[in-house]
XYZ file of C-alpha atoms in Angstrom:
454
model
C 113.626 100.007 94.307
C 116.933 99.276 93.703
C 120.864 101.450 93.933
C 121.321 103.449 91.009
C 124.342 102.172 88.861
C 127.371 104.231 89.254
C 129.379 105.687 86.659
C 133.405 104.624 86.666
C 134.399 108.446 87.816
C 131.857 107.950 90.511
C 133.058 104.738 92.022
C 136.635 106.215 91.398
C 135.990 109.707 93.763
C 133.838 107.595 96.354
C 137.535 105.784 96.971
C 139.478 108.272 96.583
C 140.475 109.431 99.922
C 142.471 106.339 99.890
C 144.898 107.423 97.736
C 146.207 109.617 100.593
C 145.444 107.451 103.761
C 147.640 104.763 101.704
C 150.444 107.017 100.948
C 150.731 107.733 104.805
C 150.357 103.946 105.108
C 153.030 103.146 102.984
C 155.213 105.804 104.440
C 154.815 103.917 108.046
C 155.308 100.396 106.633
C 158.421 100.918 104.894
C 160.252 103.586 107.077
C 158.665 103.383 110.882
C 161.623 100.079 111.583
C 164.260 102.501 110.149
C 162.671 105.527 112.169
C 162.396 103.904 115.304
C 166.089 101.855 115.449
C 167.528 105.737 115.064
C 166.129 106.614 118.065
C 167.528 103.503 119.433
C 165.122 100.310 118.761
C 166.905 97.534 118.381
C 166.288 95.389 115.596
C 164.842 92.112 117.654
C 162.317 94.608 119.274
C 161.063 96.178 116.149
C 157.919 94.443 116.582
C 156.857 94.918 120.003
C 156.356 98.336 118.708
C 154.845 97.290 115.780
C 152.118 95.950 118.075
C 150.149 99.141 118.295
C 148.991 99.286 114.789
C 147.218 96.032 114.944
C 145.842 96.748 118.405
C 144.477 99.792 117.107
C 142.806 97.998 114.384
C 141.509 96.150 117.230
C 139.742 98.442 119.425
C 139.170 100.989 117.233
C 137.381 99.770 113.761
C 134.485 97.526 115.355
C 133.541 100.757 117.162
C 133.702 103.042 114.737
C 132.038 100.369 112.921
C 129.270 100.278 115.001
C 128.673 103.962 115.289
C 128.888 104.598 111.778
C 125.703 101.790 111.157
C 123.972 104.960 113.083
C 125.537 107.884 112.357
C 123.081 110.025 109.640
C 123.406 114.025 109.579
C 124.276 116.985 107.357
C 127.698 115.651 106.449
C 126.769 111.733 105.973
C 127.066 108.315 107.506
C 130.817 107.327 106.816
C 132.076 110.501 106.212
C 132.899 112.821 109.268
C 134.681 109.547 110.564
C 137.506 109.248 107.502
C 137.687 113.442 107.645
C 138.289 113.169 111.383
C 140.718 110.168 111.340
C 142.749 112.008 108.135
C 143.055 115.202 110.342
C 144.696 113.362 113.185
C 146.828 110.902 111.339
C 148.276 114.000 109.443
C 148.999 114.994 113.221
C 150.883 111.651 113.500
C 152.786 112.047 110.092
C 154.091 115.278 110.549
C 155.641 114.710 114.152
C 156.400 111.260 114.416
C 160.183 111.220 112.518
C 160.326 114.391 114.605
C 159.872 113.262 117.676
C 163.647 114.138 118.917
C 161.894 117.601 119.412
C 160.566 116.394 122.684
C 163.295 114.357 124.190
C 163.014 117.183 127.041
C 159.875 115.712 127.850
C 160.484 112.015 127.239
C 162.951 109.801 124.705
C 162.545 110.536 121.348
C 161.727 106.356 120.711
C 158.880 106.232 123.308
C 157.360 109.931 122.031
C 158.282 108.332 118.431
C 156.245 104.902 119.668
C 153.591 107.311 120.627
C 152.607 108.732 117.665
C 153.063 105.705 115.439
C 150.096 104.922 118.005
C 148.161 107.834 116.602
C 148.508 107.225 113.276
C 147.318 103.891 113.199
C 144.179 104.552 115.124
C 143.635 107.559 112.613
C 144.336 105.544 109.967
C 142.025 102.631 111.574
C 139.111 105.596 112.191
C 139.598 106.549 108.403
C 139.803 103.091 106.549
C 136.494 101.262 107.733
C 134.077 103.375 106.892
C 135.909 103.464 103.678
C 135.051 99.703 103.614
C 131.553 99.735 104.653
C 130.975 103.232 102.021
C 131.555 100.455 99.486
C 128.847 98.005 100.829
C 126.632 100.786 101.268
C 126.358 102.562 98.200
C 126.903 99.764 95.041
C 124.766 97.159 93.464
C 125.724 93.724 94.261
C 126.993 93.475 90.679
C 130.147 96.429 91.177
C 131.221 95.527 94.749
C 133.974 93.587 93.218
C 134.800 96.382 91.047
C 134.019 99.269 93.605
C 136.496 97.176 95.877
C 139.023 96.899 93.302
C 139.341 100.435 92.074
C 139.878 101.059 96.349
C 142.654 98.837 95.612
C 144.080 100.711 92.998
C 144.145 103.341 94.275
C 145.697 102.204 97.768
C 148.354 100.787 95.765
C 148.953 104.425 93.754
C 148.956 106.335 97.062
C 151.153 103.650 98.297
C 153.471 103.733 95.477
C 154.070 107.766 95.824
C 154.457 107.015 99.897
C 157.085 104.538 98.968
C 158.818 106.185 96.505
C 159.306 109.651 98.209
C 162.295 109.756 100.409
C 164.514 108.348 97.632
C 163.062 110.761 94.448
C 163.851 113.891 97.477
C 167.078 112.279 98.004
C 167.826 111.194 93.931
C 166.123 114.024 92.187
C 165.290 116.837 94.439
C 168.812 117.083 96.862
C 167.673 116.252 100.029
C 169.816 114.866 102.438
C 169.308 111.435 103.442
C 172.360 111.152 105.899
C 171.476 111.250 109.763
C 173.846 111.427 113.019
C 173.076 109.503 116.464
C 169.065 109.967 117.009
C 168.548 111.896 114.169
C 165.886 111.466 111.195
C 167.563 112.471 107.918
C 165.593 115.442 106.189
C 164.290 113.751 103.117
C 162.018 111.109 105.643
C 160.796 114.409 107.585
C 159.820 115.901 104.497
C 158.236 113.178 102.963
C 155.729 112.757 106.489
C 155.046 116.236 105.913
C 154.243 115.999 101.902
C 152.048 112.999 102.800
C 149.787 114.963 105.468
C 149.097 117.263 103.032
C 148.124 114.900 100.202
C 146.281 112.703 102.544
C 143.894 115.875 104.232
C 143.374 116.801 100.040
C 142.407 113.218 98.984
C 140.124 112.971 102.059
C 138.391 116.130 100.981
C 137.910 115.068 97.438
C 135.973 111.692 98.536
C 133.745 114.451 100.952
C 132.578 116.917 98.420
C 132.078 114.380 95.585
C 130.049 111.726 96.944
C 126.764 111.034 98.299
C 125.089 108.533 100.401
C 122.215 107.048 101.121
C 120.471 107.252 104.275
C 119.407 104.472 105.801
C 115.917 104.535 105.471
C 117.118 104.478 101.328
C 119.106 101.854 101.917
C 116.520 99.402 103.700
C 114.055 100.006 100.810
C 116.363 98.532 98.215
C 114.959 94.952 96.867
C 119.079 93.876 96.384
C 119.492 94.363 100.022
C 116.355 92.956 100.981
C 116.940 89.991 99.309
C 120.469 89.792 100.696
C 118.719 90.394 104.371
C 116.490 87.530 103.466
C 119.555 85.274 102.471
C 121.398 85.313 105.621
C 118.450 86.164 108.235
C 119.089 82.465 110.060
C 122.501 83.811 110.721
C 122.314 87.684 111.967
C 119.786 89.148 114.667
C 118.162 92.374 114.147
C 119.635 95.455 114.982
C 120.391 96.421 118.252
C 121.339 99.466 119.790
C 124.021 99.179 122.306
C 127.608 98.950 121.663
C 128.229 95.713 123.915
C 126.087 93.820 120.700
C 129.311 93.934 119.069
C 130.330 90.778 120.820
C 126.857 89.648 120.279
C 127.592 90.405 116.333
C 130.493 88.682 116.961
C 129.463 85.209 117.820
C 126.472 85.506 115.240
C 128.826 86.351 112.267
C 128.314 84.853 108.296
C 129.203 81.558 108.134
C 131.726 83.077 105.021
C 133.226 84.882 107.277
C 134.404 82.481 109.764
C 135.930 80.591 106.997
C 137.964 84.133 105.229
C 138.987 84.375 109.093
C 141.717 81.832 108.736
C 142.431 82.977 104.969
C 142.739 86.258 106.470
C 145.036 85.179 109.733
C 147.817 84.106 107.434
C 147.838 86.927 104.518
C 148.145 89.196 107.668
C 150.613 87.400 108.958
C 152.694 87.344 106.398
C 152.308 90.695 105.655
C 152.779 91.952 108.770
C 156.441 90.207 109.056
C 157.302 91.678 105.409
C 156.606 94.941 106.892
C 158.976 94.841 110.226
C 161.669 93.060 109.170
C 162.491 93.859 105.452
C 164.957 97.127 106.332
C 167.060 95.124 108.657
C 166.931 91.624 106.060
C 167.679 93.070 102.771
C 170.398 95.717 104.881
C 171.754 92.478 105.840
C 170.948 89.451 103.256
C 171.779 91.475 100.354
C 174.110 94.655 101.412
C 176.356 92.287 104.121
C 175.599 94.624 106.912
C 175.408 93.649 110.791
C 172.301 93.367 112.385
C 173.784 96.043 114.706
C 174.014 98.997 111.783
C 171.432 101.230 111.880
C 173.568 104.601 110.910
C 175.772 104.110 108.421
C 174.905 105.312 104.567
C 174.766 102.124 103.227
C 172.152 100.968 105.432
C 170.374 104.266 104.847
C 170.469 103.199 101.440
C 169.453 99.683 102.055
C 166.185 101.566 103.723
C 165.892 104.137 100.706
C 165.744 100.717 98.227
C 163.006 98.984 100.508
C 161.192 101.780 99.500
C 161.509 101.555 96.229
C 160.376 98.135 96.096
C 157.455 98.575 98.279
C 156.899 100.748 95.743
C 157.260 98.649 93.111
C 154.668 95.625 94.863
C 152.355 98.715 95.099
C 153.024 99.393 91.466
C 152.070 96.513 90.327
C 148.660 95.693 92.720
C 147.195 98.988 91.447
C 147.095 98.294 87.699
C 146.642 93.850 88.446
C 143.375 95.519 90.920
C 141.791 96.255 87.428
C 142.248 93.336 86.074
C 140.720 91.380 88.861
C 136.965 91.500 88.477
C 137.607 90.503 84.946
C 139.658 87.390 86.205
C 137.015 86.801 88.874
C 133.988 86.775 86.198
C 136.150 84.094 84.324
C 137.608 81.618 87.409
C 135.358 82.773 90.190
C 136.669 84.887 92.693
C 138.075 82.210 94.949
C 140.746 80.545 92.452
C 141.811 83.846 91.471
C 142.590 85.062 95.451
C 144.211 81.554 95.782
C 146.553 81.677 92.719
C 147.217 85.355 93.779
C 148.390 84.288 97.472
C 150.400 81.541 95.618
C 152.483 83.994 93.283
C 153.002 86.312 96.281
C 154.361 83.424 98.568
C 156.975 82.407 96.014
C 157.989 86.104 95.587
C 158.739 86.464 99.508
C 160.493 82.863 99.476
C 162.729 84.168 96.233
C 164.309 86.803 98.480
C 166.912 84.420 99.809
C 168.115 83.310 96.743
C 168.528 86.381 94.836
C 171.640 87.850 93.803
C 171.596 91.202 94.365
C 169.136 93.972 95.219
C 167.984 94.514 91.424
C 166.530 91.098 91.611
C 164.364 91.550 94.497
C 161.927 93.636 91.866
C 160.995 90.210 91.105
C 160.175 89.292 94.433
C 158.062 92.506 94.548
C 156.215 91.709 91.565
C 154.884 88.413 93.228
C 154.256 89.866 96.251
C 152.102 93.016 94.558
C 149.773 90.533 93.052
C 149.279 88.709 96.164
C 148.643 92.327 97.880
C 145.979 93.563 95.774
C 144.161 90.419 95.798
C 144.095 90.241 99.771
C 142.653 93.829 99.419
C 139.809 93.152 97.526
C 138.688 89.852 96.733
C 138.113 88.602 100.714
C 135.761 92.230 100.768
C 133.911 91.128 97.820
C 133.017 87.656 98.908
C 132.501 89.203 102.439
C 130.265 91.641 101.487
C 127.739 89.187 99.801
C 127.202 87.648 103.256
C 125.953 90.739 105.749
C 122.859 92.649 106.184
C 123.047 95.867 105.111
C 122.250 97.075 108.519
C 125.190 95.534 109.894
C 127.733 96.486 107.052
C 129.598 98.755 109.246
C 130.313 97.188 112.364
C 130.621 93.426 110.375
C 133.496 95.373 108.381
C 134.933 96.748 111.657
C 135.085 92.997 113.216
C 136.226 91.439 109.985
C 139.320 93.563 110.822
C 139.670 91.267 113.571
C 141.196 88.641 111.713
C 143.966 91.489 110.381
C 145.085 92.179 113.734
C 145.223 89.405 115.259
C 148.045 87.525 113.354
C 149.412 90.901 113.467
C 149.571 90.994 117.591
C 150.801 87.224 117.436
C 153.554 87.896 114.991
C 154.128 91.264 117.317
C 154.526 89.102 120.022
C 156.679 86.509 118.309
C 158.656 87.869 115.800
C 160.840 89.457 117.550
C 162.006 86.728 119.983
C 162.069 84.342 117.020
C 164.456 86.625 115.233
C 166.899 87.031 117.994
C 166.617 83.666 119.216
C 165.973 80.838 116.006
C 167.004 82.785 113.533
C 170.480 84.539 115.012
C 169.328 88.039 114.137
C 168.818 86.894 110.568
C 166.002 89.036 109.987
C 165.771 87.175 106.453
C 164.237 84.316 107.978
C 161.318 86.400 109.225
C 160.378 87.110 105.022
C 161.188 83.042 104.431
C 158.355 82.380 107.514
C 156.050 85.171 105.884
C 156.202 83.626 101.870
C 154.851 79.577 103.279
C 152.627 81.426 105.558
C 150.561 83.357 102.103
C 150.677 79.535 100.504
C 148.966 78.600 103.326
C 146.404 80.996 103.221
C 146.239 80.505 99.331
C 145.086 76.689 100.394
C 142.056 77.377 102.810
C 140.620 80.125 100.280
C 138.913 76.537 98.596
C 137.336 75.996 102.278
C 135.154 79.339 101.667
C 131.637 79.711 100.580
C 131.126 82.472 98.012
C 127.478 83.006 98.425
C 127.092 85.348 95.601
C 129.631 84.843 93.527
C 129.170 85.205 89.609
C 131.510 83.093 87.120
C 131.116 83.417 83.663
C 130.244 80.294 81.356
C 131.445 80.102 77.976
């Protein structure tokens, strides 16, 4: 036996849900610094509370990782996990930019914190099985396409997410002027229109898609052979949750090499994320690191937006052009020329002119972004059992988080202290650190990689 081949609309509905958990995504990453310096952050401790989200990726995908490698009933393997971590981070979404509504209780930035913490362990719960759905239900021959239509559509969602709060502002009249502690309307609203396409684009991916259970999926000869493949490397199944760290020390040899491909992407990433309000409000409108309220730095956060938007843009359509590129170079050379082009967009930032140039940056930077979301899943998924899909996923998240605590930790500090509240320098550290990842990409082993010869 083998997986039936899946139609384009299939593969497109099985991913869809992401559409919506990226919009909310995208709504955190590019207004959550802005958010959280109204209620009083300051900019060099932006990310010490950026340190939940990778923390929650930490705890919370291995395990749902693990449990959803034995999780069969009514409603699925993978999917009561992404409908129950959609309903909660819609929770998160609508009441985290109005968290002033409990300052009776505590201060709006520690109740504000607080459910940035719930959304990114909702959005943690949601995304791997997402992953591992992918492993599960293609042929060997569409992972690479399965995993970059996911792509596109994380970078569609994402564009809409980025885009919001300045098309209420621009073209539907909300406000987006605040006062001392106070979120301006057109971010509230745009939380709230994001819960509401996120719980919708969840339910889509539920009522279109089937699974297979796992007695289906052990009688497949693909994943047999694939079981055979890497059997030296990965035990059998075991049932207790403490075999993650077991799983751990066994993992693909493949995937101890994406680890350090992985560390700096994320790195990078993460320090684009945190500090590109407060550099671009700075490097390119001439504001003090100390504005946080004025309307030109509300507008500085309403254009980081827009070109979030714009990297998002671009990933979505270049994710369809990747498994051709992949079939042609191999899939290595095209996630290492990717990482390359997005490094020299971050390092561009300091040199452009004015914000209409940084669309430039953002075009580098979306290639680089929907190459780290696809290609290190496709070579990754090549390399695990199919009984381990799940929780192998869930610890492959490891090496996102990680980087993500350490630049947490660091990033702050660094910009206060080495870079005199230049937050720019935080982008300049982010663009070498994707050129370094672009160079160990040739250390990794593509075990089933498939490279056309002319």
């Amino acid at each position: 036996m083998e997986k039936r081949k899946l139609s384009f609309l299939q593969i497109w509905n099985m991913s869809f849900g992401f559409l919506g958990i990226q919009m909310g995504f995208a709504l955190q990453n590019a207004n959550a610094s802005r958010i959280l310096q109204i209620f009083g952050a300051d900019v060099h401790e932006l990310s010490w509370f950026w340190i939940i989200a990778p923390l929650m990726g930490l705890i919370v995908q291995p395990i749902i990782g693990h449990y959803s490698d034995k999780t069969w009933g009514r409603f699925g393997r993978r999917k009561p996990y992404f409908l129950a971590g959609a309903i909660l981070a819609s929770i998160g979404l609508v009441l985290m930019p109005q968290a002033d509504m409990f300052i009776a209780f505590l201060p709006a930035l520690w109740v504000g914190a607080g459910f940035l913490m719930i959304m990114d362990a909702s959005f943690n719960i949601a995304m791997e099985p997402f992953r591992a759905l992918v492993g599960d239900n293609l042929r060997t021959d569409q992972r690479t396409l399965g995993f970059s239509v996911q792509t596109a559509l994380i970078g569609f969602g994402a564009v809409v997410g980025s885009w919001l709060p300045y098309a209420l502002t621009n073209w539907f009249g909300f406000s987006n002027e605040t006062s001392a502690g106070i979120v301006p309307a057109n971010l509230i609203w745009s939380f709230i229109i994001g819960a509401i396409i996120l719980i919708i684009s969840i339910l889509v991916t539920v009522s279109t898609t089937n699974e297979y259970s796992p007695e289906e999926l052990e009688s497949f000869e693909d994943e047999q052979a694939h079981q055979e493949a890497i059997q030296k490397e990965i035990s059998e199944e075991k049932s207790s949750l403490l075999d993650i760290f077991d799983d751990f020390k066994k993992m693909p040899t493949t995937m101890r090499q994406l680890s350090w491909v992985q560390f700096f992407s994320w790195f990078g990433l993460f320090g684009m994320w945190v500090f590109s309000v407060p550099a671009i409000a700075q490097h390119i409108y001439g504001l003090p690191h100390t504005d946080s309220s004025s309307a030109a730095y509300q507008d500085a956060g309403d254009w980081v937006g827009i070109l979030f938007g714009i990297y998002n843009f671009v990933s979505a359509f270049y994710a369809f052009v990747l498994p051709y590129i992949a079939k042609k170079i191999g899939r290595k050379r095209t996630h290492s020329i990717s990482l390359i082009i997005g490094g020299l967009g971050l390092l561009s930032i300091y040199i452009m002119p004015d914000k209409n140039w940084l669309i430039l940056s953002m075009i580098g930077v979306g290639i680089a972004w929907a190459s780290i979301l696809a290609m290190p899943y496709a070579i990754l998924a090549g390399s695990i059992s199919p009984k381990k899909m799940g929780v192998y996923m869930g610890i492959f998240n490891f090496f996102i988080v990680i980087p993500q605590i350490i630049n947490a930790l660091i990033g702050g500090p660094l910009v206060k202290y080495a870079y005199n509240n230049e937050a720019i320098f935080a982008l300049i550290v982010s663009g070498f650190s994707f050129l370094i990842a672009a160079a160990l990409v040739y250390k990794v082993k593509d075990v089933d990689d498939v490279v056309q010869t002319v």
